[in-house]
PDB file of C-alpha atoms in Angstrom:
ATOM      1  CA  UNK A   1       0.000   0.000   0.000  1.00  0.00           C
ATOM      2  CA  UNK A   2       1.711   3.163  -1.198  1.00  0.00           C
ATOM      3  CA  UNK A   3      -0.826   5.710   0.034  1.00  0.00           C
ATOM      4  CA  UNK A   4      -1.315   7.030  -3.496  1.00  0.00           C
ATOM      5  CA  UNK A   5      -4.891   6.788  -4.710  1.00  0.00           C
ATOM      6  CA  UNK A   6      -6.426   7.415  -8.117  1.00  0.00           C
ATOM      7  CA  UNK A   7      -9.964   7.877  -9.351  1.00  0.00           C
ATOM      8  CA  UNK A   8     -11.856   6.638 -11.138  1.00  0.00           C
ATOM      9  CA  UNK A   9     -10.651   3.061 -11.497  1.00  0.00           C
ATOM     10  CA  UNK A  10     -12.100   2.640 -14.951  1.00  0.00           C
ATOM     11  CA  UNK A  11     -13.491   5.098 -17.468  1.00  0.00           C
ATOM     12  CA  UNK A  12     -15.019   4.808 -20.914  1.00  0.00           C
ATOM     13  CA  UNK A  13     -15.138   7.823 -23.230  1.00  0.00           C
ATOM     14  CA  UNK A  14     -15.762   8.421 -26.910  1.00  0.00           C
ATOM     15  CA  UNK A  15     -13.411   9.997 -29.385  1.00  0.00           C
ATOM     16  CA  UNK A  16     -13.334  13.802 -29.189  1.00  0.00           C
ATOM     17  CA  UNK A  17     -14.473  13.992 -25.581  1.00  0.00           C
ATOM     18  CA  UNK A  18     -12.489  15.400 -22.682  1.00  0.00           C
ATOM     19  CA  UNK A  19     -11.493  13.534 -19.519  1.00  0.00           C
ATOM     20  CA  UNK A  20     -10.133  14.405 -16.078  1.00  0.00           C
ATOM     21  CA  UNK A  21      -8.273  11.853 -13.995  1.00  0.00           C
ATOM     22  CA  UNK A  22      -7.475  12.439 -10.353  1.00  0.00           C
ATOM     23  CA  UNK A  23      -4.677  11.469  -8.034  1.00  0.00           C
ATOM     24  CA  UNK A  24      -4.119  11.903  -4.321  1.00  0.00           C
ATOM     25  CA  UNK A  25      -0.460  11.815  -3.325  1.00  0.00           C
ATOM     26  CA  UNK A  26       1.061  10.756  -0.045  1.00  0.00           C
ATOM     27  CA  UNK A  27       0.963  13.546   2.498  1.00  0.00           C
ATOM     28  CA  UNK A  28       4.140  15.615   2.356  1.00  0.00           C
ATOM     29  CA  UNK A  29       5.046  14.588  -1.188  1.00  0.00           C
ATOM     30  CA  UNK A  30       5.676  17.731  -3.219  1.00  0.00           C
ATOM     31  CA  UNK A  31       6.213  16.064  -6.579  1.00  0.00           C
ATOM     32  CA  UNK A  32       3.689  14.196  -8.709  1.00  0.00           C
ATOM     33  CA  UNK A  33       4.407  12.554 -12.037  1.00  0.00           C
ATOM     34  CA  UNK A  34       1.967  11.102 -14.563  1.00  0.00           C
ATOM     35  CA  UNK A  35       2.662   8.166 -16.858  1.00  0.00           C
ATOM     36  CA  UNK A  36       0.726   6.520 -19.685  1.00  0.00           C
ATOM     37  CA  UNK A  37       0.959   2.737 -19.978  1.00  0.00           C
ATOM     38  CA  UNK A  38      -0.455   1.302 -23.189  1.00  0.00           C
ATOM     39  CA  UNK A  39      -1.424  -2.358 -23.192  1.00  0.00           C
ATOM     40  CA  UNK A  40       1.628  -4.610 -23.218  1.00  0.00           C
ATOM     41  CA  UNK A  41       4.110  -1.746 -22.926  1.00  0.00           C
ATOM     42  CA  UNK A  42       6.111   0.028 -20.272  1.00  0.00           C
ATOM     43  CA  UNK A  43       4.884   3.323 -18.821  1.00  0.00           C
ATOM     44  CA  UNK A  44       5.781   6.537 -20.656  1.00  0.00           C
ATOM     45  CA  UNK A  45       6.404   9.816 -18.844  1.00  0.00           C
ATOM     46  CA  UNK A  46       3.784  12.492 -19.541  1.00  0.00           C
ATOM     47  CA  UNK A  47       4.778  15.310 -17.169  1.00  0.00           C
ATOM     48  CA  UNK A  48       5.757  16.164 -13.622  1.00  0.00           C
ATOM     49  CA  UNK A  49       4.605  18.835 -11.199  1.00  0.00           C
ATOM     50  CA  UNK A  50       6.538  20.213  -8.263  1.00  0.00           C
ATOM     51  CA  UNK A  51       4.754  22.500  -5.818  1.00  0.00           C
ATOM     52  CA  UNK A  52       2.007  23.266  -8.330  1.00  0.00           C
ATOM     53  CA  UNK A  53       4.283  24.106 -11.264  1.00  0.00           C
ATOM     54  CA  UNK A  54       5.117  21.918 -14.254  1.00  0.00           C
ATOM     55  CA  UNK A  55       8.640  20.643 -13.816  1.00  0.00           C
ATOM     56  CA  UNK A  56       9.246  18.545 -16.905  1.00  0.00           C
ATOM     57  CA  UNK A  57       7.312  17.117 -19.817  1.00  0.00           C
ATOM     58  CA  UNK A  58       7.619  14.064 -22.013  1.00  0.00           C
ATOM     59  CA  UNK A  59       6.753  13.719 -25.677  1.00  0.00           C
ATOM     60  CA  UNK A  60       3.009  14.319 -25.344  1.00  0.00           C
ATOM     61  CA  UNK A  61       0.924  16.965 -27.163  1.00  0.00           C
ATOM     62  CA  UNK A  62      -0.510  20.051 -25.397  1.00  0.00           C
ATOM     63  CA  UNK A  63      -3.962  18.463 -25.182  1.00  0.00           C
ATOM     64  CA  UNK A  64      -2.484  16.586 -22.221  1.00  0.00           C
ATOM     65  CA  UNK A  65      -2.426  19.041 -19.329  1.00  0.00           C
ATOM     66  CA  UNK A  66      -2.282  18.876 -15.578  1.00  0.00           C
ATOM     67  CA  UNK A  67      -2.803  20.632 -12.303  1.00  0.00           C
ATOM     68  CA  UNK A  68      -1.381  20.115  -8.837  1.00  0.00           C
ATOM     69  CA  UNK A  69      -3.102  21.480  -5.746  1.00  0.00           C
ATOM     70  CA  UNK A  70      -1.726  22.451  -2.306  1.00  0.00           C
ATOM     71  CA  UNK A  71      -3.583  19.561  -0.654  1.00  0.00           C
ATOM     72  CA  UNK A  72      -1.388  16.959  -2.455  1.00  0.00           C
ATOM     73  CA  UNK A  73      -4.043  16.165  -5.040  1.00  0.00           C
ATOM     74  CA  UNK A  74      -3.545  16.499  -8.771  1.00  0.00           C
ATOM     75  CA  UNK A  75      -5.355  16.124 -12.081  1.00  0.00           C
ATOM     76  CA  UNK A  76      -4.531  14.941 -15.560  1.00  0.00           C
ATOM     77  CA  UNK A  77      -6.734  16.426 -18.267  1.00  0.00           C
ATOM     78  CA  UNK A  78      -6.896  15.134 -21.805  1.00  0.00           C
ATOM     79  CA  UNK A  79      -8.819  17.043 -24.469  1.00  0.00           C
ATOM     80  CA  UNK A  80     -10.021  15.824 -27.863  1.00  0.00           C
ATOM     81  CA  UNK A  81      -9.590  12.165 -26.975  1.00  0.00           C
ATOM     82  CA  UNK A  82      -8.196   9.829 -29.620  1.00  0.00           C
ATOM     83  CA  UNK A  83      -8.429   6.058 -29.824  1.00  0.00           C
ATOM     84  CA  UNK A  84      -4.693   5.775 -29.067  1.00  0.00           C
ATOM     85  CA  UNK A  85      -5.255   7.479 -25.715  1.00  0.00           C
ATOM     86  CA  UNK A  86      -6.712   4.211 -24.434  1.00  0.00           C
ATOM     87  CA  UNK A  87      -4.296   3.132 -21.710  1.00  0.00           C
ATOM     88  CA  UNK A  88      -3.641   2.785 -18.008  1.00  0.00           C
ATOM     89  CA  UNK A  89      -2.761   6.175 -16.526  1.00  0.00           C
ATOM     90  CA  UNK A  90      -0.502   6.077 -13.500  1.00  0.00           C
ATOM     91  CA  UNK A  91       0.391   8.823 -11.114  1.00  0.00           C
ATOM     92  CA  UNK A  92       3.410   8.657  -8.841  1.00  0.00           C
ATOM     93  CA  UNK A  93       4.359  10.871  -5.955  1.00  0.00           C
ATOM     94  CA  UNK A  94       7.734  11.556  -4.378  1.00  0.00           C
ATOM     95  CA  UNK A  95       9.110  13.760  -1.655  1.00  0.00           C
ATOM     96  CA  UNK A  96      10.996  16.424  -3.574  1.00  0.00           C
ATOM     97  CA  UNK A  97      12.113  17.642  -6.976  1.00  0.00           C
ATOM     98  CA  UNK A  98      15.647  16.369  -6.545  1.00  0.00           C
ATOM     99  CA  UNK A  99      18.090  14.971  -9.041  1.00  0.00           C
ATOM    100  CA  UNK A 100      16.602  11.585  -9.629  1.00  0.00           C
ATOM    101  CA  UNK A 101      17.249   9.236  -6.746  1.00  0.00           C
ATOM    102  CA  UNK A 102      13.969   9.834  -4.981  1.00  0.00           C
ATOM    103  CA  UNK A 103      11.623   6.875  -4.881  1.00  0.00           C
ATOM    104  CA  UNK A 104       8.390   7.375  -6.776  1.00  0.00           C
ATOM    105  CA  UNK A 105       5.331   5.732  -5.243  1.00  0.00           C
ATOM    106  CA  UNK A 106       2.742   4.696  -7.795  1.00  0.00           C
ATOM    107  CA  UNK A 107      -1.007   4.595  -7.511  1.00  0.00           C
ATOM    108  CA  UNK A 108      -3.098   1.705  -8.887  1.00  0.00           C
ATOM    109  CA  UNK A 109      -3.933   3.583 -12.065  1.00  0.00           C
ATOM    110  CA  UNK A 110      -7.001   4.593 -14.039  1.00  0.00           C
ATOM    111  CA  UNK A 111      -7.905   2.431 -17.029  1.00  0.00           C
ATOM    112  CA  UNK A 112      -9.183   4.726 -19.804  1.00  0.00           C
ATOM    113  CA  UNK A 113     -10.924   3.248 -22.815  1.00  0.00           C
ATOM    114  CA  UNK A 114     -11.688   5.496 -25.789  1.00  0.00           C
ATOM    115  CA  UNK A 115     -14.306   4.203 -28.226  1.00  0.00           C
TER     116      UNK A 115
ATOM    117  CA  UNK B   1      17.995   9.926 -25.997  1.00  0.00           C
ATOM    118  CA  UNK B   2      18.206   7.314 -23.336  1.00  0.00           C
ATOM    119  CA  UNK B   3      16.463   4.015 -23.895  1.00  0.00           C
ATOM    120  CA  UNK B   4      15.956   0.845 -21.934  1.00  0.00           C
ATOM    121  CA  UNK B   5      15.828  -2.616 -23.483  1.00  0.00           C
ATOM    122  CA  UNK B   6      14.436  -5.642 -21.747  1.00  0.00           C
ATOM    123  CA  UNK B   7      15.554  -8.481 -23.935  1.00  0.00           C
ATOM    124  CA  UNK B   8      12.879 -11.009 -22.971  1.00  0.00           C
ATOM    125  CA  UNK B   9       9.182 -10.218 -23.161  1.00  0.00           C
ATOM    126  CA  UNK B  10       8.274 -13.430 -21.324  1.00  0.00           C
ATOM    127  CA  UNK B  11      10.259 -15.724 -19.051  1.00  0.00           C
ATOM    128  CA  UNK B  12       8.630 -19.017 -18.029  1.00  0.00           C
ATOM    129  CA  UNK B  13      10.314 -20.812 -15.151  1.00  0.00           C
ATOM    130  CA  UNK B  14       9.469 -23.577 -12.709  1.00  0.00           C
ATOM    131  CA  UNK B  15       9.001 -22.876  -9.033  1.00  0.00           C
ATOM    132  CA  UNK B  16      12.248 -22.951  -6.991  1.00  0.00           C
ATOM    133  CA  UNK B  17      14.374 -22.528 -10.123  1.00  0.00           C
ATOM    134  CA  UNK B  18      16.719 -19.538 -10.537  1.00  0.00           C
ATOM    135  CA  UNK B  19      15.816 -16.709 -12.878  1.00  0.00           C
ATOM    136  CA  UNK B  20      17.520 -13.743 -14.548  1.00  0.00           C
ATOM    137  CA  UNK B  21      15.615 -10.890 -16.177  1.00  0.00           C
ATOM    138  CA  UNK B  22      17.844  -8.900 -18.477  1.00  0.00           C
ATOM    139  CA  UNK B  23      17.990  -5.123 -18.810  1.00  0.00           C
ATOM    140  CA  UNK B  24      20.306  -2.962 -20.896  1.00  0.00           C
ATOM    141  CA  UNK B  25      20.266   0.804 -21.218  1.00  0.00           C
ATOM    142  CA  UNK B  26      21.828   3.229 -23.635  1.00  0.00           C
ATOM    143  CA  UNK B  27      23.470   6.198 -21.988  1.00  0.00           C
ATOM    144  CA  UNK B  28      26.955   7.612 -21.882  1.00  0.00           C
ATOM    145  CA  UNK B  29      26.330   9.572 -18.705  1.00  0.00           C
ATOM    146  CA  UNK B  30      25.665   8.556 -15.160  1.00  0.00           C
ATOM    147  CA  UNK B  31      22.269   7.041 -14.482  1.00  0.00           C
ATOM    148  CA  UNK B  32      20.117   5.859 -11.656  1.00  0.00           C
ATOM    149  CA  UNK B  33      18.618   2.413 -12.194  1.00  0.00           C
ATOM    150  CA  UNK B  34      15.437   0.841 -10.931  1.00  0.00           C
ATOM    151  CA  UNK B  35      13.427  -2.343 -11.085  1.00  0.00           C
ATOM    152  CA  UNK B  36       9.675  -2.118 -10.562  1.00  0.00           C
ATOM    153  CA  UNK B  37       7.168  -4.984 -10.294  1.00  0.00           C
ATOM    154  CA  UNK B  38       3.546  -4.834 -11.409  1.00  0.00           C
ATOM    155  CA  UNK B  39       1.062  -7.432 -10.236  1.00  0.00           C
ATOM    156  CA  UNK B  40      -2.151  -7.919 -12.263  1.00  0.00           C
ATOM    157  CA  UNK B  41      -4.501  -4.939 -12.107  1.00  0.00           C
ATOM    158  CA  UNK B  42      -2.180  -3.007  -9.824  1.00  0.00           C
ATOM    159  CA  UNK B  43       0.233  -0.112 -10.055  1.00  0.00           C
ATOM    160  CA  UNK B  44       4.008  -0.342  -9.952  1.00  0.00           C
ATOM    161  CA  UNK B  45       5.966  -1.194  -6.825  1.00  0.00           C
ATOM    162  CA  UNK B  46       9.650  -0.423  -6.417  1.00  0.00           C
ATOM    163  CA  UNK B  47      11.677  -3.611  -6.088  1.00  0.00           C
ATOM    164  CA  UNK B  48      15.171  -2.156  -5.821  1.00  0.00           C
ATOM    165  CA  UNK B  49      17.300   0.716  -7.055  1.00  0.00           C
ATOM    166  CA  UNK B  50      20.917   1.638  -7.721  1.00  0.00           C
ATOM    167  CA  UNK B  51      22.026   5.205  -7.085  1.00  0.00           C
ATOM    168  CA  UNK B  52      25.719   4.878  -6.251  1.00  0.00           C
ATOM    169  CA  UNK B  53      28.149   2.813  -4.212  1.00  0.00           C
ATOM    170  CA  UNK B  54      28.042  -0.970  -4.226  1.00  0.00           C
ATOM    171  CA  UNK B  55      27.083  -2.270  -7.640  1.00  0.00           C
ATOM    172  CA  UNK B  56      25.065  -5.143  -6.144  1.00  0.00           C
ATOM    173  CA  UNK B  57      21.708  -4.140  -4.691  1.00  0.00           C
ATOM    174  CA  UNK B  58      19.206  -6.388  -2.977  1.00  0.00           C
ATOM    175  CA  UNK B  59      15.498  -6.328  -2.238  1.00  0.00           C
ATOM    176  CA  UNK B  60      13.784  -7.651   0.858  1.00  0.00           C
ATOM    177  CA  UNK B  61      12.140 -10.544  -1.006  1.00  0.00           C
ATOM    178  CA  UNK B  62      15.283 -12.207  -2.360  1.00  0.00           C
ATOM    179  CA  UNK B  63      15.804 -10.373  -5.656  1.00  0.00           C
ATOM    180  CA  UNK B  64      19.112  -8.757  -6.478  1.00  0.00           C
ATOM    181  CA  UNK B  65      20.491  -6.732  -9.377  1.00  0.00           C
ATOM    182  CA  UNK B  66      24.010  -5.827 -10.376  1.00  0.00           C
ATOM    183  CA  UNK B  67      24.992  -2.586 -12.091  1.00  0.00           C
ATOM    184  CA  UNK B  68      27.565  -3.244 -14.796  1.00  0.00           C
ATOM    185  CA  UNK B  69      28.756   0.064 -16.203  1.00  0.00           C
ATOM    186  CA  UNK B  70      30.981  -1.405 -18.922  1.00  0.00           C
ATOM    187  CA  UNK B  71      28.120  -3.490 -20.292  1.00  0.00           C
ATOM    188  CA  UNK B  72      25.443  -0.872 -19.475  1.00  0.00           C
ATOM    189  CA  UNK B  73      23.346  -3.578 -17.866  1.00  0.00           C
ATOM    190  CA  UNK B  74      21.274  -3.978 -14.723  1.00  0.00           C
ATOM    191  CA  UNK B  75      20.043  -7.575 -14.771  1.00  0.00           C
ATOM    192  CA  UNK B  76      17.647  -8.795 -12.087  1.00  0.00           C
ATOM    193  CA  UNK B  77      18.194 -12.207 -10.498  1.00  0.00           C
ATOM    194  CA  UNK B  78      16.627 -14.469  -7.933  1.00  0.00           C
ATOM    195  CA  UNK B  79      18.139 -17.830  -6.931  1.00  0.00           C
ATOM    196  CA  UNK B  80      14.793 -19.522  -6.242  1.00  0.00           C
ATOM    197  CA  UNK B  81      11.433 -18.192  -7.426  1.00  0.00           C
ATOM    198  CA  UNK B  82       7.979 -18.683  -5.939  1.00  0.00           C
ATOM    199  CA  UNK B  83       4.566 -18.827  -7.560  1.00  0.00           C
ATOM    200  CA  UNK B  84       3.865 -15.445  -5.969  1.00  0.00           C
ATOM    201  CA  UNK B  85       6.682 -13.869  -8.016  1.00  0.00           C
ATOM    202  CA  UNK B  86       4.532 -14.179 -11.142  1.00  0.00           C
ATOM    203  CA  UNK B  87       4.188 -10.591 -12.367  1.00  0.00           C
ATOM    204  CA  UNK B  88       5.415  -8.040 -14.908  1.00  0.00           C
ATOM    205  CA  UNK B  89       8.852  -6.604 -14.180  1.00  0.00           C
ATOM    206  CA  UNK B  90      10.017  -3.246 -15.506  1.00  0.00           C
ATOM    207  CA  UNK B  91      13.524  -1.877 -15.627  1.00  0.00           C
ATOM    208  CA  UNK B  92      13.814   1.912 -15.588  1.00  0.00           C
ATOM    209  CA  UNK B  93      16.506   4.584 -15.655  1.00  0.00           C
ATOM    210  CA  UNK B  94      16.872   8.246 -14.784  1.00  0.00           C
ATOM    211  CA  UNK B  95      19.698  10.388 -16.102  1.00  0.00           C
ATOM    212  CA  UNK B  96      21.235  12.239 -13.189  1.00  0.00           C
ATOM    213  CA  UNK B  97      20.505  15.545 -14.862  1.00  0.00           C
ATOM    214  CA  UNK B  98      16.954  14.700 -15.948  1.00  0.00           C
ATOM    215  CA  UNK B  99      15.050  15.491 -12.791  1.00  0.00           C
ATOM    216  CA  UNK B 100      12.885  12.588 -11.772  1.00  0.00           C
ATOM    217  CA  UNK B 101      11.715  11.351 -15.172  1.00  0.00           C
ATOM    218  CA  UNK B 102      11.696   7.569 -15.338  1.00  0.00           C
ATOM    219  CA  UNK B 103      12.293   5.918 -18.704  1.00  0.00           C
ATOM    220  CA  UNK B 104      10.955   2.376 -18.669  1.00  0.00           C
ATOM    221  CA  UNK B 105      11.735  -0.721 -20.662  1.00  0.00           C
ATOM    222  CA  UNK B 106       8.968  -2.710 -22.315  1.00  0.00           C
ATOM    223  CA  UNK B 107       8.640  -5.126 -19.417  1.00  0.00           C
ATOM    224  CA  UNK B 108       9.257  -8.829 -18.863  1.00  0.00           C
ATOM    225  CA  UNK B 109       6.452 -11.116 -17.826  1.00  0.00           C
ATOM    226  CA  UNK B 110       7.748 -13.670 -15.333  1.00  0.00           C
ATOM    227  CA  UNK B 111       5.570 -16.765 -15.278  1.00  0.00           C
ATOM    228  CA  UNK B 112       6.367 -19.176 -12.459  1.00  0.00           C
ATOM    229  CA  UNK B 113       4.933 -22.645 -12.957  1.00  0.00           C
ATOM    230  CA  UNK B 114       4.386 -25.273 -10.244  1.00  0.00           C
TER     231      UNK B 114
END
């Protein structure tokens, strides 16, 4: 049990719609990262937030956006959904921004299906 | 760009047999290395990590991995597997100047048979 929760567990949307996924980090964790895991593949880094500011971004288009709130919760928003957005979306929290050795604690994920 | 290659997509093995899951990365700079495990319908759990110091790192459940800089490898081993070790295993790296962005390999499905 990592203390990181995500909602909803599963979600079905249609192409062109917008979706918001939520994550609640461990208390005291200032950094949250979001990853997309397509079926049968490893997770891919979407972006990271540190103290409510974006702190790094992977190779994802601007229709993927996020927010981090002072209460250790965060959101991933995806606009204009495409079929290829179907995946498991994972959030991970860690203590600080640091240089890379900090352990990231993952939530159970949200399974998004786009029809 | 850094990349991580897990050479085996599936590894079937009998219970109590030894196993090695292979991981190679491409980077000419210092890296941090991780192994994560994912059980069905769950998120990722950290198994072990290498940051610096001793090149052999161990987890609490009998897994170990050795950082080999010359071969750019970080293979995961266990001398005797259990049915409960059946899961997907992911190798991941972070460049030491790339914040906290994990780059994952494609995963290896370990299937332990009785």
